[in-house]
Amino acid sequence: MSIDSSSYRDRMNDDDLSPELGRTAERIRAASSIVQPSEFLRTKILQRARQKEGDTRSDRIVLRAVMALVVCSLLLMFTALKLDAWQDEPVRRATWAGMQERAAEIAAERRIAVDASLCEAYLEWRSDLSQRWRNSNASSSFQP
Amino acid sequence: MSPPNHSETVREFSQRLRESGAAALGGLYDLTAARLVRFSTTITRNQQDAEDAVAAVLLKVVESPSILVHATSPWSYLLRMVRNESLVILRKRKRWAIVQSLMDLWTVIPVDELDREELLQAVWRELRALPTEQSEVVVLKIWEEMTFQQIAEVLEIPPPTAASRYRYAMTKLASKLSVEPLEVRHVD
């Protein structure tokens, strides 16, 4: 048997083989179909394919559900941030904490410290005033 | 016998598979499974392993039929996939021992061939006794009627290497099989 370069491109015919090898090739060709896939292979493969397809579909559903959950979580986070910012708005003053905060602001604006120093200032002012009253009454009583 | 447009038929079935999903696998199976199992058996030397390889490949095709639809030669590509899968299984199971018996093969002898059963089984026995790289060339050349160029593409070897492997294999087979002239009938 000789194999030239042209046989790489074209199918080698049995004519190209020696009679002995040609007969061997024929015998091999005749034995081609005696080995067959086992009875249940077809069912097994089709069943697995359908199962896999079902699994893929379930995976897609789960993926979509997870994506929807992520989107919902992001929306919730966004809303929470918005609510946090809203707390700084004047509406917040309607609450007890807000009112206390506003009272502190007013006190700061008027430069009055709502504590003991205010009482001290008041007492000082009152004693000063009473002193003036006493002085003015005394000077008017010594007048002729 | 391999129709000349077998590759195009495989492409057509793969296209259906892409459009209809697993429901269309039956067609591709009927078209290719017997030949793929036959080819894989020459590599794995065990029908169970061959069927596992074919099942794994067909399931991969179901997952992404586009690989066959877009392949230059879908049939050659499918054969190459089966070959690679068979080699993986072979490596995994380390079944290098040549099985001399055909007990593991699911053989079907046509009624009119019963008188030649022993002769036909002898072919398989001798094919399995060959080194894998030689038996796969014989299978592709004689049963798949491929050119050495096509065989070279499937096996990823140069065409002259495929040709020389074929030559060595045929010489060995001729010496092993009795070569007295026989009335050979084709089994389709």
mmCIF file of C-alpha atoms in Angstrom:
data_model
loop_
_atom_site.group_PDB
_atom_site.id
_atom_site.type_symbol
_atom_site.label_atom_id
_atom_site.label_comp_id
_atom_site.label_asym_id
_atom_site.label_seq_id
_atom_site.Cartn_x
_atom_site.Cartn_y
_atom_site.Cartn_z
ATOM 1 C CA MET A 1 0.000 0.000 0.000
ATOM 2 C CA SER A 2 1.343 3.373 -0.871
ATOM 3 C CA ILE A 3 0.044 6.668 0.430
ATOM 4 C CA ASP A 4 0.898 9.660 -1.707
ATOM 5 C CA SER A 5 0.277 13.259 -0.880
ATOM 6 C CA SER A 6 -2.910 13.421 -2.964
ATOM 7 C CA SER A 7 -4.549 10.873 -0.692
ATOM 8 C CA TYR A 8 -4.318 13.360 2.188
ATOM 9 C CA ARG A 9 -6.796 15.545 0.404
ATOM 10 C CA ASP A 10 -8.987 12.913 -1.247
ATOM 11 C CA ARG A 11 -10.538 9.869 0.213
ATOM 12 C CA MET A 12 -8.390 6.853 -0.264
ATOM 13 C CA ASN A 13 -10.348 4.266 -2.249
ATOM 14 C CA ASP A 14 -10.071 0.590 -1.606
ATOM 15 C CA ASP A 15 -8.535 0.434 -5.078
ATOM 16 C CA ASP A 16 -5.522 2.228 -3.613
ATOM 17 C CA LEU A 17 -4.973 -0.660 -1.199
ATOM 18 C CA SER A 18 -3.418 -3.993 -1.929
ATOM 19 C CA PRO A 19 -6.039 -6.764 -2.392
ATOM 20 C CA GLU A 20 -5.212 -8.119 1.056
ATOM 21 C CA LEU A 21 -5.625 -4.761 2.799
ATOM 22 C CA GLY A 22 -8.666 -4.037 0.664
ATOM 23 C CA ARG A 23 -10.329 -7.210 1.985
ATOM 24 C CA THR A 24 -9.394 -6.226 5.528
ATOM 25 C CA ALA A 25 -10.928 -2.792 4.991
ATOM 26 C CA GLU A 26 -14.102 -4.406 3.665
ATOM 27 C CA ARG A 27 -14.299 -6.664 6.683
ATOM 28 C CA ILE A 28 -13.840 -3.737 9.040
ATOM 29 C CA ARG A 29 -16.512 -1.803 7.158
ATOM 30 C CA ALA A 30 -18.924 -4.725 7.534
ATOM 31 C CA ALA A 31 -18.405 -4.768 11.308
ATOM 32 C CA SER A 32 -19.287 -1.098 11.706
ATOM 33 C CA SER A 33 -22.830 -1.465 12.940
ATOM 34 C CA ILE A 34 -22.582 -4.425 15.279
ATOM 35 C CA VAL A 35 -21.813 -2.227 18.268
ATOM 36 C CA GLN A 36 -24.884 -0.236 19.231
ATOM 37 C CA PRO A 37 -25.610 2.097 22.140
ATOM 38 C CA SER A 38 -27.318 0.287 24.985
ATOM 39 C CA GLU A 39 -31.112 0.333 25.158
ATOM 40 C CA PHE A 40 -31.479 2.948 27.847
ATOM 41 C CA LEU A 41 -28.846 5.431 26.715
ATOM 42 C CA ARG A 42 -31.322 7.486 24.701
ATOM 43 C CA THR A 43 -33.795 7.727 27.586
ATOM 44 C CA LYS A 44 -31.003 8.462 30.046
ATOM 45 C CA ILE A 45 -29.550 11.312 27.977
ATOM 46 C CA LEU A 46 -32.929 12.866 27.147
ATOM 47 C CA GLN A 47 -34.003 12.652 30.780
ATOM 48 C CA ARG A 48 -30.776 14.265 31.984
ATOM 49 C CA ALA A 49 -31.057 16.983 29.345
ATOM 50 C CA ARG A 50 -34.606 17.828 30.412
ATOM 51 C CA GLN A 51 -33.594 17.784 34.069
ATOM 52 C CA LYS A 52 -30.663 20.063 33.335
ATOM 53 C CA GLU A 53 -32.897 22.399 31.379
ATOM 54 C CA GLY A 54 -35.323 22.443 34.324
ATOM 55 C CA ASP A 55 -32.454 23.161 36.718
ATOM 56 C CA THR A 56 -31.242 25.982 34.498
ATOM 57 C CA ARG A 57 -34.760 27.434 34.460
ATOM 58 C CA SER A 58 -34.958 27.210 38.272
ATOM 59 C CA ASP A 59 -31.524 28.832 38.556
ATOM 60 C CA ARG A 60 -32.739 31.686 36.369
ATOM 61 C CA ILE A 61 -35.834 32.163 38.542
ATOM 62 C CA VAL A 62 -33.703 32.191 41.712
ATOM 63 C CA LEU A 63 -31.279 34.637 40.100
ATOM 64 C CA ARG A 64 -34.136 36.941 39.151
ATOM 65 C CA ALA A 65 -35.555 36.730 42.685
ATOM 66 C CA VAL A 66 -32.143 37.574 44.189
ATOM 67 C CA MET A 67 -31.772 40.496 41.798
ATOM 68 C CA ALA A 68 -35.238 41.759 42.759
ATOM 69 C CA LEU A 69 -34.295 41.476 46.449
ATOM 70 C CA VAL A 70 -31.080 43.426 45.891
ATOM 71 C CA VAL A 71 -32.982 46.157 44.073
ATOM 72 C CA CYS A 72 -35.569 46.302 46.900
ATOM 73 C CA SER A 73 -32.794 46.499 49.507
ATOM 74 C CA LEU A 74 -31.149 49.346 47.622
ATOM 75 C CA LEU A 75 -34.491 51.164 47.447
ATOM 76 C CA LEU A 76 -34.990 50.671 51.184
ATOM 77 C CA MET A 77 -31.510 51.997 51.937
ATOM 78 C CA PHE A 78 -32.156 54.996 49.730
ATOM 79 C CA THR A 79 -35.457 55.661 51.484
ATOM 80 C CA ALA A 80 -33.830 55.353 54.904
ATOM 81 C CA LEU A 81 -31.183 57.891 53.929
ATOM 82 C CA LYS A 82 -33.900 60.212 52.710
ATOM 83 C CA LEU A 83 -35.783 59.826 56.020
ATOM 84 C CA ASP A 84 -32.608 60.581 57.918
ATOM 85 C CA ALA A 85 -32.220 63.817 55.988
ATOM 86 C CA TRP A 86 -35.886 64.646 56.588
ATOM 87 C CA GLN A 87 -35.310 64.498 60.339
ATOM 88 C CA ASP A 88 -33.217 67.666 60.012
ATOM 89 C CA GLU A 89 -36.188 69.510 58.535
ATOM 90 C CA PRO A 90 -38.414 71.859 60.710
ATOM 91 C CA VAL A 91 -41.090 69.209 60.830
ATOM 92 C CA ARG A 92 -38.828 67.311 63.206
ATOM 93 C CA ARG A 93 -39.403 70.087 65.800
ATOM 94 C CA ALA A 94 -42.876 68.763 66.352
ATOM 95 C CA THR A 95 -41.277 66.022 68.395
ATOM 96 C CA TRP A 96 -40.177 66.445 72.022
ATOM 97 C CA ALA A 97 -36.512 66.191 71.060
ATOM 98 C CA GLY A 98 -37.038 68.734 68.330
ATOM 99 C CA MET A 99 -38.663 71.199 70.721
ATOM 100 C CA GLN A 100 -35.801 70.862 73.196
ATOM 101 C CA GLU A 101 -33.343 71.482 70.389
ATOM 102 C CA ARG A 102 -35.250 74.550 69.271
ATOM 103 C CA ALA A 103 -35.329 75.903 72.861
ATOM 104 C CA ALA A 104 -31.577 75.527 73.075
ATOM 105 C CA GLU A 105 -31.253 77.423 69.803
ATOM 106 C CA ILE A 106 -33.383 80.319 71.071
ATOM 107 C CA ALA A 107 -31.379 80.494 74.284
ATOM 108 C CA ALA A 108 -28.186 80.689 72.310
ATOM 109 C CA GLU A 109 -29.596 83.375 70.030
ATOM 110 C CA ARG A 110 -30.482 85.609 73.035
ATOM 111 C CA ARG A 111 -27.198 84.929 74.804
ATOM 112 C CA ILE A 112 -29.030 83.858 77.890
ATOM 113 C CA ALA A 113 -27.739 80.899 79.781
ATOM 114 C CA VAL A 114 -30.675 79.145 81.352
ATOM 115 C CA ASP A 115 -28.802 78.175 84.503
ATOM 116 C CA ALA A 116 -27.604 79.578 87.864
ATOM 117 C CA SER A 117 -25.754 82.518 86.284
ATOM 118 C CA LEU A 118 -29.108 83.897 85.078
ATOM 119 C CA CYS A 119 -30.433 83.820 88.648
ATOM 120 C CA GLU A 120 -27.285 85.503 89.936
ATOM 121 C CA ALA A 121 -27.620 88.233 87.322
ATOM 122 C CA TYR A 122 -31.241 88.704 88.253
ATOM 123 C CA LEU A 123 -30.507 88.932 91.979
ATOM 124 C CA GLU A 124 -27.674 91.427 91.347
ATOM 125 C CA TRP A 125 -29.952 93.542 89.173
ATOM 126 C CA ARG A 126 -32.699 93.501 91.837
ATOM 127 C CA SER A 127 -30.370 94.522 94.686
ATOM 128 C CA ASP A 128 -28.921 97.266 92.498
ATOM 129 C CA LEU A 129 -32.422 98.538 91.758
ATOM 130 C CA SER A 130 -33.506 98.514 95.420
ATOM 131 C CA GLN A 131 -30.317 100.367 96.348
ATOM 132 C CA ARG A 132 -31.209 103.098 93.846
ATOM 133 C CA TRP A 133 -34.719 103.334 95.229
ATOM 134 C CA ARG A 134 -33.403 103.691 98.772
ATOM 135 C CA ASN A 135 -30.933 106.415 97.727
ATOM 136 C CA SER A 136 -33.525 108.421 95.844
ATOM 137 C CA ASN A 137 -36.026 108.223 98.762
ATOM 138 C CA ALA A 138 -33.394 109.396 101.256
ATOM 139 C CA SER A 139 -32.357 112.437 99.218
ATOM 140 C CA SER A 140 -36.011 113.510 98.752
ATOM 141 C CA SER A 141 -36.789 113.275 102.537
ATOM 142 C CA PHE A 142 -33.900 115.698 103.445
ATOM 143 C CA GLN A 143 -35.208 118.384 101.098
ATOM 144 C CA PRO A 144 -36.550 121.521 102.773
ATOM 145 C CA MET B 1 -22.358 4.985 4.996
ATOM 146 C CA SER B 2 -21.747 8.614 5.711
ATOM 147 C CA PRO B 3 -23.830 10.969 3.601
ATOM 148 C CA PRO B 4 -21.746 13.762 2.084
ATOM 149 C CA ASN B 5 -23.742 16.449 3.893
ATOM 150 C CA HIS B 6 -23.723 14.733 7.280
ATOM 151 C CA SER B 7 -21.990 17.729 8.803
ATOM 152 C CA GLU B 8 -24.724 20.014 7.507
ATOM 153 C CA THR B 9 -27.396 17.700 8.917
ATOM 154 C CA VAL B 10 -25.675 17.897 12.310
ATOM 155 C CA ARG B 11 -25.683 21.680 11.990
ATOM 156 C CA GLU B 12 -29.390 21.647 11.140
ATOM 157 C CA PHE B 13 -30.228 19.510 14.189
ATOM 158 C CA SER B 14 -28.065 21.737 16.402
ATOM 159 C CA GLN B 15 -29.994 24.732 15.090
ATOM 160 C CA ARG B 16 -33.253 23.014 16.088
ATOM 161 C CA LEU B 17 -31.755 22.290 19.465
ATOM 162 C CA ARG B 18 -30.929 25.965 19.884
ATOM 163 C CA GLU B 19 -34.478 26.961 18.970
ATOM 164 C CA SER B 20 -36.424 24.300 20.876
ATOM 165 C CA GLY B 21 -34.124 23.287 23.738
ATOM 166 C CA ALA B 22 -33.784 19.776 25.136
ATOM 167 C CA ALA B 23 -36.973 18.647 23.393
ATOM 168 C CA ALA B 24 -35.056 18.576 20.098
ATOM 169 C CA LEU B 25 -32.188 16.455 21.418
ATOM 170 C CA GLY B 26 -33.816 13.210 20.274
ATOM 171 C CA GLY B 27 -33.149 14.034 16.629
ATOM 172 C CA LEU B 28 -29.488 14.779 17.170
ATOM 173 C CA TYR B 29 -29.160 11.649 19.293
ATOM 174 C CA ASP B 30 -30.692 9.425 16.610
ATOM 175 C CA LEU B 31 -28.444 10.979 14.003
ATOM 176 C CA THR B 32 -25.151 10.706 15.846
ATOM 177 C CA ALA B 33 -25.214 8.541 18.972
ATOM 178 C CA ALA B 34 -24.498 5.147 17.438
ATOM 179 C CA ARG B 35 -21.509 6.485 15.508
ATOM 180 C CA LEU B 36 -20.225 8.511 18.446
ATOM 181 C CA VAL B 37 -20.447 5.515 20.791
ATOM 182 C CA ARG B 38 -18.677 3.382 18.191
ATOM 183 C CA PHE B 39 -15.891 5.938 17.854
ATOM 184 C CA SER B 40 -15.591 6.488 21.589
ATOM 185 C CA THR B 41 -15.465 2.744 22.253
ATOM 186 C CA THR B 42 -12.312 2.485 20.162
ATOM 187 C CA ILE B 43 -10.706 5.038 22.510
ATOM 188 C CA THR B 44 -12.058 3.981 25.891
ATOM 189 C CA ARG B 45 -12.177 0.279 24.964
ATOM 190 C CA ASN B 46 -15.222 0.038 27.175
ATOM 191 C CA GLN B 47 -18.764 0.672 26.050
ATOM 192 C CA GLN B 48 -19.971 2.005 29.391
ATOM 193 C CA ASP B 49 -17.227 4.638 29.394
ATOM 194 C CA ALA B 50 -17.961 5.420 25.754
ATOM 195 C CA GLU B 51 -21.628 5.976 26.539
ATOM 196 C CA ASP B 52 -20.705 8.202 29.475
ATOM 197 C CA ALA B 53 -18.495 10.254 27.164
ATOM 198 C CA VAL B 54 -21.219 10.569 24.533
ATOM 199 C CA ALA B 55 -23.809 11.491 27.179
ATOM 200 C CA ALA B 56 -21.513 14.168 28.613
ATOM 201 C CA VAL B 57 -20.867 15.636 25.173
ATOM 202 C CA LEU B 58 -24.515 15.666 24.116
ATOM 203 C CA LEU B 59 -25.445 17.376 27.386
ATOM 204 C CA LYS B 60 -22.786 20.004 26.698
ATOM 205 C CA VAL B 61 -24.284 20.483 23.248
ATOM 206 C CA VAL B 62 -27.735 20.965 24.805
ATOM 207 C CA GLU B 63 -26.279 23.682 27.026
ATOM 208 C CA SER B 64 -24.671 25.547 24.139
ATOM 209 C CA PRO B 65 -25.778 24.294 20.731
ATOM 210 C CA SER B 66 -24.244 27.394 19.156
ATOM 211 C CA ILE B 67 -20.793 25.796 19.258
ATOM 212 C CA LEU B 68 -21.972 23.266 16.675
ATOM 213 C CA VAL B 69 -24.089 25.718 14.719
ATOM 214 C CA HIS B 70 -21.096 28.004 14.215
ATOM 215 C CA ALA B 71 -18.457 25.291 13.762
ATOM 216 C CA THR B 72 -16.852 25.043 10.328
ATOM 217 C CA SER B 73 -17.502 21.313 10.289
ATOM 218 C CA PRO B 74 -20.004 20.389 13.030
ATOM 219 C CA TRP B 75 -19.567 16.628 12.629
ATOM 220 C CA SER B 76 -15.769 16.822 12.960
ATOM 221 C CA TYR B 77 -16.188 19.154 15.913
ATOM 222 C CA LEU B 78 -18.588 16.736 17.607
ATOM 223 C CA LEU B 79 -16.171 13.850 17.037
ATOM 224 C CA ARG B 80 -13.363 15.924 18.539
ATOM 225 C CA MET B 81 -15.514 16.729 21.584
ATOM 226 C CA VAL B 82 -16.266 13.024 22.055
ATOM 227 C CA ARG B 83 -12.603 12.156 21.655
ATOM 228 C CA ASN B 84 -11.535 14.696 24.266
ATOM 229 C CA GLU B 85 -14.226 13.535 26.686
ATOM 230 C CA SER B 86 -13.264 9.900 26.103
ATOM 231 C CA LEU B 87 -9.631 10.694 26.845
ATOM 232 C CA VAL B 88 -10.638 12.504 30.039
ATOM 233 C CA ILE B 89 -12.678 9.507 31.175
ATOM 234 C CA LEU B 90 -9.896 7.153 30.209
ATOM 235 C CA ARG B 91 -7.389 9.172 32.220
ATOM 236 C CA LYS B 92 -9.750 9.332 35.183
ATOM 237 C CA ARG B 93 -10.516 5.651 35.310
ATOM 238 C CA LYS B 94 -7.070 4.464 34.311
ATOM 239 C CA ARG B 95 -8.425 1.559 32.366
ATOM 240 C CA TRP B 96 -5.465 1.051 30.120
ATOM 241 C CA ALA B 97 -5.686 -2.702 30.133
ATOM 242 C CA ILE B 98 -6.973 -3.976 26.836
ATOM 243 C CA VAL B 99 -10.207 -5.844 27.239
ATOM 244 C CA GLN B 100 -9.999 -8.925 25.110
ATOM 245 C CA SER B 101 -13.567 -9.996 25.611
ATOM 246 C CA LEU B 102 -16.504 -8.359 23.893
ATOM 247 C CA MET B 103 -18.799 -9.099 26.803
ATOM 248 C CA ASP B 104 -19.083 -5.413 27.714
ATOM 249 C CA LEU B 105 -20.145 -4.428 24.210
ATOM 250 C CA TRP B 106 -23.777 -4.109 23.273
ATOM 251 C CA THR B 107 -23.501 -5.955 19.963
ATOM 252 C CA VAL B 108 -26.298 -6.371 17.514
ATOM 253 C CA ILE B 109 -25.830 -8.896 14.733
ATOM 254 C CA PRO B 110 -28.374 -8.741 11.917
ATOM 255 C CA VAL B 111 -30.150 -12.064 11.398
ATOM 256 C CA ASP B 112 -28.609 -12.576 7.977
ATOM 257 C CA GLU B 113 -25.148 -11.951 9.453
ATOM 258 C CA LEU B 114 -25.391 -14.492 12.266
ATOM 259 C CA ASP B 115 -23.220 -16.972 10.407
ATOM 260 C CA ARG B 116 -20.478 -14.366 10.313
ATOM 261 C CA GLU B 117 -20.867 -13.171 13.904
ATOM 262 C CA GLU B 118 -17.487 -14.484 14.956
ATOM 263 C CA LEU B 119 -15.776 -12.772 12.034
ATOM 264 C CA LEU B 120 -17.429 -9.440 12.770
ATOM 265 C CA GLN B 121 -16.620 -9.635 16.460
ATOM 266 C CA ALA B 122 -13.030 -10.522 15.604
ATOM 267 C CA VAL B 123 -12.752 -7.136 13.862
ATOM 268 C CA TRP B 124 -13.775 -5.364 17.056
ATOM 269 C CA ARG B 125 -11.468 -7.491 19.131
ATOM 270 C CA GLU B 126 -8.505 -6.665 16.922
ATOM 271 C CA LEU B 127 -9.429 -2.988 16.737
ATOM 272 C CA ARG B 128 -9.397 -2.818 20.505
ATOM 273 C CA ALA B 129 -6.043 -4.535 20.589
ATOM 274 C CA LEU B 130 -4.521 -1.754 18.486
ATOM 275 C CA PRO B 131 -3.020 1.335 20.126
ATOM 276 C CA THR B 132 -5.723 3.988 20.446
ATOM 277 C CA GLU B 133 -4.007 6.424 18.095
ATOM 278 C CA GLN B 134 -4.101 3.792 15.346
ATOM 279 C CA SER B 135 -7.582 2.388 15.942
ATOM 280 C CA GLU B 136 -9.181 5.849 15.965
ATOM 281 C CA VAL B 137 -7.652 6.622 12.568
ATOM 282 C CA VAL B 138 -9.014 3.347 11.171
ATOM 283 C CA VAL B 139 -12.481 4.092 12.552
ATOM 284 C CA LEU B 140 -12.524 7.609 11.142
ATOM 285 C CA LYS B 141 -11.147 6.485 7.803
ATOM 286 C CA ILE B 142 -13.244 3.386 7.186
ATOM 287 C CA TRP B 143 -16.435 3.939 9.147
ATOM 288 C CA GLU B 144 -16.682 7.699 8.974
ATOM 289 C CA GLU B 145 -15.212 7.811 5.455
ATOM 290 C CA MET B 146 -13.139 10.857 6.243
ATOM 291 C CA THR B 147 -10.177 12.144 4.284
ATOM 292 C CA PHE B 148 -6.799 12.256 6.009
ATOM 293 C CA GLN B 149 -7.175 16.024 6.087
ATOM 294 C CA GLN B 150 -10.457 15.704 8.016
ATOM 295 C CA ILE B 151 -9.006 13.018 10.285
ATOM 296 C CA ALA B 152 -6.063 15.297 10.976
ATOM 297 C CA GLU B 153 -8.477 18.059 12.026
ATOM 298 C CA VAL B 154 -10.377 15.784 14.400
ATOM 299 C CA LEU B 155 -7.264 14.296 15.968
ATOM 300 C CA GLU B 156 -5.238 17.522 15.813
ATOM 301 C CA ILE B 157 -2.298 15.860 14.092
ATOM 302 C CA PRO B 158 -0.654 16.487 10.701
ATOM 303 C CA PRO B 159 -2.285 14.631 7.765
ATOM 304 C CA PRO B 160 0.859 12.586 6.979
ATOM 305 C CA THR B 161 0.867 11.305 10.569
ATOM 306 C CA ALA B 162 -2.765 10.226 10.184
ATOM 307 C CA ALA B 163 -1.880 8.454 6.940
ATOM 308 C CA SER B 164 1.083 6.598 8.415
ATOM 309 C CA ARG B 165 -0.941 5.542 11.471
ATOM 310 C CA TYR B 166 -3.602 4.209 9.122
ATOM 311 C CA ARG B 167 -1.005 2.287 7.158
ATOM 312 C CA TYR B 168 0.516 0.675 10.265
ATOM 313 C CA ALA B 169 -2.914 -0.165 11.669
ATOM 314 C CA MET B 170 -4.146 -1.756 8.458
ATOM 315 C CA THR B 171 -1.005 -3.846 8.106
ATOM 316 C CA LYS B 172 -1.423 -5.116 11.678
ATOM 317 C CA LEU B 173 -5.126 -5.805 11.218
ATOM 318 C CA ALA B 174 -4.546 -7.658 7.973
ATOM 319 C CA SER B 175 -2.033 -9.930 9.650
ATOM 320 C CA LYS B 176 -4.311 -10.550 12.654
ATOM 321 C CA LEU B 177 -7.562 -11.104 10.788
ATOM 322 C CA SER B 178 -7.656 -14.020 8.469
ATOM 323 C CA VAL B 179 -7.650 -12.500 5.044
ATOM 324 C CA GLU B 180 -8.940 -15.271 2.877
ATOM 325 C CA PRO B 181 -11.316 -13.844 0.255
ATOM 326 C CA LEU B 182 -14.780 -13.575 1.741
ATOM 327 C CA GLU B 183 -18.072 -12.553 0.370
ATOM 328 C CA VAL B 184 -18.406 -9.318 2.280
ATOM 329 C CA ARG B 185 -21.850 -7.859 2.700
ATOM 330 C CA HIS B 186 -22.452 -4.348 3.884
ATOM 331 C CA VAL B 187 -24.369 -3.899 7.077
ATOM 332 C CA ASP B 188 -26.359 -0.683 7.105
#
